[in-house]
Coordinates of C-alpha atoms in Angstrom, one line a residue:
Chain A
M1 CA -15.6 -22.5 29.8
V2 CA -13.4 -19.7 28.6
D3 CA -10.3 -19.2 30.8
V4 CA -9.0 -16.1 29.1
I5 CA -11.1 -13.1 28.0
E6 CA -9.8 -11.7 24.7
L7 CA -10.5 -8.1 23.9
V8 CA -9.7 -7.0 20.3
A9 CA -8.5 -3.4 20.0
G10 CA -7.2 -2.6 16.6
K11 CA -4.5 -5.1 15.8
F12 CA -4.0 -6.1 19.4
T13 CA -5.8 -8.8 21.3
I14 CA -5.7 -8.0 25.0
K15 CA -5.7 -11.1 27.2
I16 CA -7.4 -11.0 30.6
P17 CA -7.2 -14.4 32.3
K18 CA -10.0 -15.5 34.7
G19 CA -9.0 -16.4 38.2
L20 CA -6.9 -13.4 38.8
F21 CA -7.9 -10.2 40.6
Y22 CA -7.3 -6.8 38.9
S23 CA -6.7 -3.2 40.1
Q24 CA -7.7 -0.1 38.4
H25 CA -4.0 0.6 37.9
D26 CA -3.7 -2.4 35.5
T27 CA -1.9 -4.7 37.9
W28 CA -3.1 -8.2 38.9
V29 CA -2.7 -10.6 41.9
R30 CA -2.9 -14.3 42.0
K31 CA -4.3 -15.6 45.2
T32 CA -1.6 -18.0 46.2
S33 CA 0.7 -18.2 49.2
P34 CA 2.7 -16.0 48.8
A35 CA 0.5 -13.9 46.5
I36 CA 2.0 -13.2 43.1
I37 CA 1.6 -9.8 41.4
G38 CA 2.3 -8.4 37.9
V39 CA 1.1 -6.0 35.3
T40 CA -1.7 -6.8 32.8
D41 CA -1.5 -7.3 29.1
Y42 CA -3.2 -3.9 28.6
F43 CA -0.5 -2.2 30.8
Q44 CA 2.4 -3.7 28.7
L45 CA 0.7 -2.8 25.4
L46 CA 0.2 0.7 26.6
L47 CA 3.9 1.0 27.7
G48 CA 5.5 -0.9 24.8
D49 CA 8.8 -2.7 25.0
V50 CA 10.0 -2.5 28.6
L51 CA 13.6 -1.2 28.8
Y52 CA 14.1 -0.5 32.5
V53 CA 12.5 -1.9 35.7
N54 CA 12.5 -0.3 39.1
L55 CA 11.0 -2.6 41.7
P56 CA 10.9 -2.6 45.5
E57 CA 13.5 -4.7 47.3
E58 CA 12.9 -8.0 49.1
G59 CA 11.7 -7.4 52.6
S60 CA 10.2 -4.0 51.9
E61 CA 6.6 -3.2 53.0
I62 CA 4.3 -2.1 50.2
N63 CA 0.7 -0.9 50.2
T64 CA -2.0 -0.3 47.6
V65 CA -2.1 3.5 47.8
E66 CA 1.6 4.3 47.1
E67 CA 3.6 3.9 44.0
I68 CA 5.9 0.9 44.5
G69 CA 8.1 1.2 41.4
E70 CA 8.2 2.0 37.7
L71 CA 8.5 0.4 34.4
E72 CA 10.1 2.4 31.6
S73 CA 9.9 2.1 27.8
V74 CA 11.1 4.4 25.1
K75 CA 7.6 5.9 25.0
A76 CA 6.8 6.4 28.7
V77 CA 7.5 5.7 32.4
L78 CA 4.5 4.1 34.1
G79 CA 4.1 3.9 37.9
L80 CA 3.4 0.6 39.5
Y81 CA 0.7 0.3 42.1
S82 CA 0.3 -3.0 44.0
P83 CA -3.1 -4.6 44.1
V84 CA -2.3 -5.9 47.7
S85 CA -0.5 -4.6 50.7
G86 CA 2.2 -6.7 52.5
R87 CA 5.8 -7.6 52.6
V88 CA 7.8 -8.4 49.4
V89 CA 9.2 -11.9 49.8
E90 CA 10.7 -12.3 46.3
V91 CA 11.4 -10.1 43.3
N92 CA 11.5 -11.9 39.9
S93 CA 15.2 -12.0 39.3
R94 CA 14.9 -12.7 35.6
I95 CA 13.1 -9.4 34.9
K96 CA 16.2 -7.1 35.4
E97 CA 18.1 -8.9 32.6
E98 CA 15.1 -9.8 30.5
P99 CA 12.5 -7.1 30.9
E100 CA 11.0 -8.3 27.6
L101 CA 9.4 -11.1 29.6
I102 CA 6.9 -8.5 30.9
N103 CA 5.8 -7.9 27.3
Q104 CA 6.0 -11.5 26.2
D105 CA 4.3 -13.2 29.1
P106 CA 2.8 -10.7 31.6
Y107 CA 0.8 -13.3 33.5
G108 CA 3.5 -16.0 33.5
D109 CA 7.3 -15.6 33.4
G110 CA 6.8 -11.8 33.4
W111 CA 5.5 -11.7 37.0
L112 CA 7.0 -9.0 39.2
L113 CA 6.8 -9.7 42.9
K114 CA 5.7 -12.3 45.5
V115 CA 4.1 -10.7 48.5
A116 CA 3.2 -12.0 51.9
P117 CA -0.1 -10.1 52.2
R118 CA -1.3 -8.3 55.3
N119 CA -5.0 -8.8 54.6
L120 CA -5.5 -10.5 51.3
E121 CA -9.3 -10.9 51.6
V122 CA -9.8 -7.2 52.3
D123 CA -7.6 -6.2 49.4
I124 CA -9.3 -8.6 47.0
A125 CA -12.7 -7.2 48.0
N126 CA -11.6 -3.9 46.5
L127 CA -10.3 -5.5 43.2
M128 CA -12.1 -6.6 40.0
D129 CA -12.5 -10.0 38.5
A130 CA -11.7 -10.6 34.9
E131 CA -15.2 -9.6 33.7
G132 CA -15.1 -6.3 35.7
Y133 CA -11.6 -5.5 34.5
T134 CA -12.6 -6.2 30.9
K135 CA -15.2 -3.5 31.2
L136 CA -12.7 -1.1 32.6
V137 CA -10.2 -1.7 29.8
E138 CA -13.0 -1.2 27.2
F139 CA -13.8 2.1 28.9
K140 CA -10.1 3.1 28.9
I141 CA -9.8 2.2 25.2
R142 CA -12.8 4.3 24.3
E143 CA -11.4 7.3 26.3
E144 CA -8.1 6.9 24.5
Q145 CA -9.9 6.9 21.1
K146 CA -11.8 10.1 22.1
R147 CA -8.5 11.7 23.2
I148 CA -6.9 11.0 19.8
E149 CA -9.9 12.3 17.9
K150 CA -10.0 15.4 20.0
Q151 CA -6.3 15.9 19.4
K152 CA -6.8 15.6 15.7
I153 CA -9.6 18.3 15.7
N154 CA -7.4 20.7 17.7
Chain B
M1 CA -14.1 4.2 16.7
I2 CA -11.7 1.3 16.6
P3 CA -9.1 1.5 13.8
M4 CA -10.4 -0.4 10.8
V5 CA -7.8 -0.3 8.0
G6 CA -4.3 -1.6 8.2
I7 CA -1.3 0.0 6.4
V8 CA 1.7 -2.0 5.4
A9 CA 4.9 -0.2 4.1
C10 CA 7.6 -2.2 2.3
S11 CA 10.3 0.0 4.0
G12 CA 12.8 -1.3 1.4
E13 CA 16.4 -0.5 2.4
E14 CA 17.9 -0.6 -1.1
I15 CA 15.9 2.2 -2.7
P16 CA 14.9 5.7 -1.5
E17 CA 11.3 4.8 -2.3
G18 CA 11.4 2.5 0.7
T19 CA 12.1 5.5 2.9
V20 CA 9.1 7.3 1.3
T21 CA 6.8 4.3 2.1
R22 CA 7.7 4.6 5.8
I23 CA 7.3 8.3 6.1
A24 CA 4.0 8.4 4.1
T25 CA 2.6 5.6 6.3
R26 CA 3.5 7.4 9.5
I27 CA 1.9 10.7 8.1
V28 CA -1.3 8.8 7.6
I29 CA -1.2 7.0 11.0
E30 CA -0.2 10.0 13.0
E31 CA -1.8 12.9 11.2
L32 CA -4.3 12.2 8.4
K33 CA -6.3 9.2 9.7
P34 CA -5.1 8.4 13.2
T35 CA -8.4 6.9 14.4
Q36 CA -9.2 4.8 11.3
T37 CA -5.9 3.2 10.6
M38 CA -3.4 0.9 12.2
V39 CA 0.3 0.4 11.2
I40 CA 1.2 -3.1 10.4
C41 CA 4.9 -3.7 10.8
L42 CA 6.0 -5.8 7.8
P43 CA 9.0 -7.4 9.5
L44 CA 6.8 -8.4 12.4
Y45 CA 4.2 -9.7 10.0
I46 CA 6.9 -11.8 8.2
S47 CA 8.2 -13.2 11.4
G48 CA 4.7 -14.4 12.3
K49 CA 3.6 -12.0 15.0
E50 CA 0.0 -12.9 15.7
D51 CA -1.2 -9.4 16.3
E52 CA -0.2 -8.3 12.8
R53 CA -1.3 -11.6 11.1
S54 CA -4.7 -11.7 12.6
F55 CA -5.5 -8.0 11.9
V56 CA -4.6 -8.5 8.2
R57 CA -6.8 -11.6 8.0
R58 CA -9.7 -9.7 9.6
Q59 CA -9.5 -6.2 8.3
P60 CA -8.8 -4.6 4.9
T61 CA -5.2 -3.5 4.4
I62 CA -3.6 -1.0 2.2
I63 CA -0.1 -1.9 0.8
V64 CA 2.5 0.8 0.2
D65 CA 5.2 -0.6 -2.0
G66 CA 8.3 1.3 -3.2
C67 CA 8.8 -0.3 -6.6
D68 CA 7.4 -2.8 -9.1
K69 CA 8.8 -5.8 -7.2
G70 CA 5.8 -5.3 -4.9
C71 CA 7.4 -7.2 -2.0
A72 CA 4.9 -6.0 0.6
E73 CA 1.9 -7.0 -1.6
K74 CA 3.4 -10.4 -2.4
T75 CA 4.1 -11.0 1.3
I76 CA 0.6 -10.2 2.3
R77 CA -1.0 -12.2 -0.5
I78 CA 1.2 -15.3 0.1
N79 CA -0.3 -15.3 3.6
N80 CA -3.9 -14.8 2.5
G81 CA -4.2 -11.3 3.9
K82 CA -7.0 -9.0 2.8
V83 CA -5.4 -6.6 0.3
A84 CA -7.9 -3.7 -0.2
A85 CA -5.6 -1.4 -2.2
V86 CA -2.0 -1.0 -3.4
V87 CA -0.2 2.3 -3.6
R88 CA 3.2 2.3 -5.4
V89 CA 5.6 5.1 -4.8
S90 CA 7.1 4.6 -8.3
D91 CA 3.6 5.3 -9.8
V92 CA 3.0 8.4 -7.7
M93 CA 6.5 9.6 -8.8
N94 CA 5.5 9.2 -12.5
E95 CA 2.2 10.9 -12.0
C96 CA 3.7 13.9 -10.1
G97 CA 7.0 14.1 -11.9
L98 CA 8.9 14.0 -8.6
K99 CA 12.4 12.5 -8.2
L100 CA 14.4 11.1 -5.3
N101 CA 18.0 11.5 -4.5
S102 CA 19.4 10.1 -1.3
K103 CA 17.8 6.9 0.1
R104 CA 18.7 7.9 3.7
R105 CA 17.0 11.2 4.3
L106 CA 14.5 12.9 2.1
D107 CA 15.2 16.3 0.7
K108 CA 12.4 18.8 0.0
E109 CA 11.3 17.0 -3.1
G110 CA 11.3 13.7 -1.3
E111 CA 9.2 15.1 1.5
K112 CA 6.7 16.5 -1.0
L113 CA 6.5 13.0 -2.6
A114 CA 6.0 11.4 0.8
R115 CA 3.1 13.8 1.5
K116 CA 1.6 13.0 -2.0
V117 CA 1.8 9.3 -1.3
A118 CA 0.2 9.8 2.2
E119 CA -2.7 11.7 0.6
K120 CA -3.2 8.9 -1.9
I121 CA -3.3 6.4 1.0
A122 CA -5.8 8.6 2.9
E123 CA -8.0 8.6 -0.2
E124 CA -7.9 4.9 -0.3
V125 CA -8.8 4.7 3.4
D126 CA -11.9 6.9 2.8
K127 CA -13.0 4.7 -0.1
I128 CA -12.6 1.5 1.9
I129 CA -14.4 2.8 5.0
G130 CA -17.1 4.2 2.8
E131 CA -17.6 0.8 1.2
M132 CA -17.6 -0.9 4.7
M133 CA -20.2 1.5 5.9
K134 CA -22.4 0.8 2.8
Q135 CA -22.1 -2.9 3.4
A136 CA -23.0 -2.5 7.0
A137 CA -26.0 -0.4 6.2
A138 CA -27.2 -2.9 3.6
K139 CA -26.9 -5.7 6.1
L140 CA -29.0 -3.7 8.6
G141 CA -31.6 -3.1 5.9
T142 CA -32.1 -6.8 5.1
Chain C
M1 CA 34.2 -7.2 -7.0
G2 CA 35.7 -7.7 -3.5
K3 CA 33.9 -9.5 -0.7
K4 CA 31.2 -7.5 0.9
V5 CA 29.2 -7.8 4.1
V6 CA 25.5 -7.3 4.1
V7 CA 24.1 -5.0 6.9
L8 CA 20.4 -5.7 7.4
P9 CA 18.3 -3.6 9.8
C10 CA 14.8 -4.7 10.6
S11 CA 13.4 -1.2 9.6
G12 CA 10.3 -1.8 11.7
V13 CA 7.8 1.0 11.2
G14 CA 5.8 0.6 14.4
K15 CA 8.4 1.8 16.9
A16 CA 11.4 4.2 16.9
Y17 CA 13.8 1.2 17.4
G18 CA 13.3 0.2 13.7
S19 CA 14.3 3.7 12.6
I20 CA 17.4 3.6 14.8
A21 CA 18.4 0.3 13.3
R22 CA 17.8 1.6 9.8
E23 CA 19.8 4.8 10.3
A24 CA 22.7 2.8 11.9
A25 CA 22.8 0.5 8.8
F26 CA 22.8 3.5 6.5
M27 CA 25.7 5.1 8.5
V28 CA 27.7 1.9 7.9
I29 CA 27.0 1.4 4.3
E30 CA 27.2 5.1 3.2
D31 CA 29.7 6.6 5.7
L32 CA 31.8 4.2 7.6
K33 CA 32.3 1.2 5.3
P34 CA 30.9 2.2 1.9
D35 CA 33.3 0.0 -0.1
V36 CA 32.8 -3.3 1.7
T37 CA 29.2 -3.3 2.8
L38 CA 25.8 -3.1 1.3
T39 CA 22.2 -3.7 2.3
V40 CA 19.2 -5.5 0.9
C41 CA 15.5 -5.0 1.2
L42 CA 14.4 -7.3 4.0
P43 CA 11.1 -8.4 2.4
R44 CA 13.0 -9.4 -0.7
L45 CA 14.7 -12.2 1.4
I46 CA 11.2 -13.6 1.9
V47 CA 9.6 -13.2 -1.5
D48 CA 12.6 -13.7 -3.8
D49 CA 13.0 -17.3 -2.7
D50 CA 15.7 -18.9 -4.8
D51 CA 17.6 -15.7 -5.6
A52 CA 17.4 -14.7 -1.9
R53 CA 18.6 -18.1 -0.7
Q54 CA 21.6 -17.9 -3.1
F55 CA 22.3 -14.3 -1.9
V56 CA 22.2 -15.3 1.7
R57 CA 24.5 -18.3 1.0
D58 CA 27.0 -16.2 -0.8
N59 CA 27.3 -13.3 1.7
A60 CA 28.0 -12.7 5.4
F61 CA 25.2 -10.8 7.2
I62 CA 25.2 -8.5 10.1
V63 CA 21.7 -7.9 11.4
I64 CA 20.4 -5.0 13.5
N65 CA 17.1 -5.9 15.2
G66 CA 15.0 -3.2 16.7
C67 CA 13.3 -5.1 19.4
P68 CA 13.3 -8.6 21.0
S69 CA 11.1 -9.9 18.1
R70 CA 14.4 -10.2 16.1
C71 CA 12.8 -9.8 12.7
A72 CA 16.0 -9.1 10.8
S73 CA 17.5 -12.3 12.2
F74 CA 14.4 -14.2 11.3
A75 CA 14.5 -13.0 7.7
V76 CA 18.1 -14.2 7.2
E77 CA 17.3 -17.5 8.9
S78 CA 14.2 -17.9 6.7
A79 CA 16.3 -17.6 3.6
G80 CA 18.6 -20.4 4.9
G81 CA 21.3 -18.4 6.5
K82 CA 22.7 -17.5 9.9
P83 CA 23.8 -13.9 10.8
A84 CA 27.5 -13.6 11.5
A85 CA 26.6 -11.0 14.1
A86 CA 23.4 -9.6 15.6
F87 CA 22.6 -6.4 17.4
E88 CA 19.4 -5.4 19.2
V89 CA 18.5 -1.8 19.8
T90 CA 16.4 -2.4 22.9
K91 CA 19.3 -4.4 24.5
L92 CA 21.8 -1.6 23.6
L93 CA 19.4 1.0 25.1
R94 CA 19.7 -0.8 28.4
E95 CA 23.5 -0.5 28.2
Y96 CA 23.4 3.2 27.0
R97 CA 20.6 4.5 29.1
D98 CA 21.7 8.1 28.7
L99 CA 20.9 7.7 24.9
K100 CA 17.3 6.9 25.4
P101 CA 15.4 9.1 22.9
D102 CA 13.4 11.9 24.4
R103 CA 10.9 11.8 21.5
A104 CA 10.0 8.3 20.3
S105 CA 9.3 9.3 16.7
V106 CA 9.5 6.8 13.9
I107 CA 9.8 9.5 11.2
E108 CA 12.6 11.6 12.7
L109 CA 15.1 10.6 15.3
D110 CA 16.0 13.1 18.0
E111 CA 19.6 13.9 19.0
K112 CA 19.9 11.0 21.4
G113 CA 18.4 8.6 18.8
W114 CA 21.1 9.7 16.3
K115 CA 23.8 9.2 18.9
L116 CA 22.6 5.7 19.6
A117 CA 22.5 5.0 15.9
K118 CA 26.1 6.1 15.7
V119 CA 27.2 3.9 18.6
I120 CA 25.5 0.9 16.9
A121 CA 27.0 1.8 13.5
E122 CA 30.5 1.8 15.1
K123 CA 29.9 -1.6 16.7
V124 CA 28.7 -3.0 13.3
S125 CA 31.8 -1.5 11.6
S126 CA 34.0 -3.4 14.1
E127 CA 32.2 -6.6 13.2
V128 CA 32.6 -5.9 9.5
D129 CA 36.4 -5.6 10.1
K130 CA 36.4 -8.9 12.0
I131 CA 34.5 -10.7 9.4
L132 CA 36.6 -9.5 6.5
G133 CA 39.8 -9.9 8.5
S134 CA 38.9 -13.5 9.4
E135 CA 38.2 -14.3 5.8
G136 CA 41.6 -13.1 4.8
G137 CA 40.6 -9.7 3.3
C138 CA 39.0 -9.3 -0.1
S139 CA 38.7 -12.4 -2.3

């Protein structure tokens, strides 16, 4: 059984582990107690080397419809949307000093928050599994290619 | 279309030709062939970054070397990469009769040379992709 | 010839950090410390084998890495050396947030990119002084 789906895009191999649940905003949640959330390999590739991290504080309430923070690289600032609603119980303390962990290990040492979810099952019902998210990433890559081609024509 | 051809510039620091390889490569990647090419960062390739290594094993790659030492070409060949074409700045300089002065920033003549080198790389990209298409068509026909 | 320090940037071509490292190195070897520093083509350290190993053994290196991949450090270490000092553009960008380039171009740095390169060049120059000072000046 394959544990990680690998999607080749140019020189990059985008990894999408099975067993996690994914949002359309390229964040993931691991169904543990508390739940662990982070950004996907695709998100970190899109952003490039993370320079600055802005995350919610411990104890704050977050939900799936509001931006909860930002990750910033030299190329862009990308907003973070949590895949689950709940209370932040822990922020990855290593990330502030070593934001490169997000690039190097987005599903491991580069995790962002631990959250006590309000209603995990309801949130997960609205998320994608690895196969579903792979299709979404393929679609996003195709759209990006079209955008570049169009930009060249114009 | 997913990018199919890699471009590796030597980026040599000791000679102005190294600066030309960088700029020419970026002109191809950003302007001339943005959807068909992918930049391969030579220092990352050297330090074993898997993204760069596996792409060069899988896909044809154009080498852009500054001088006869051919450092980028040697590096890729040592590691069994697929070298599809080599463009040398020194050869293009001889062909076009262009010269380089400062190694740091290119003057007008240097910019002209970078453009010429970029066009040469783009020609190679067309040839390689044409060949790939032919091979794909032949496979479908059999 | 007096003792010289080799300033080696990664010169990565995929991101603007490589260009910042490269420009900082040129500022040191051409403007700030032209008589006591030089640079070398990074790939030569890998393909020149014996000559490169000798060169690395004989000279002190200051490396300027663009990103956490630390490619310039790796090149020196591969040739059997250890950098006397190492800088990393991404780390310095966290310290000098106001110098984050507005335009992440590899071809041409913007004003902030040039300023950051200058900051790095000055730090490298201080290290050059330290290295040459601790070795008792020119030999």
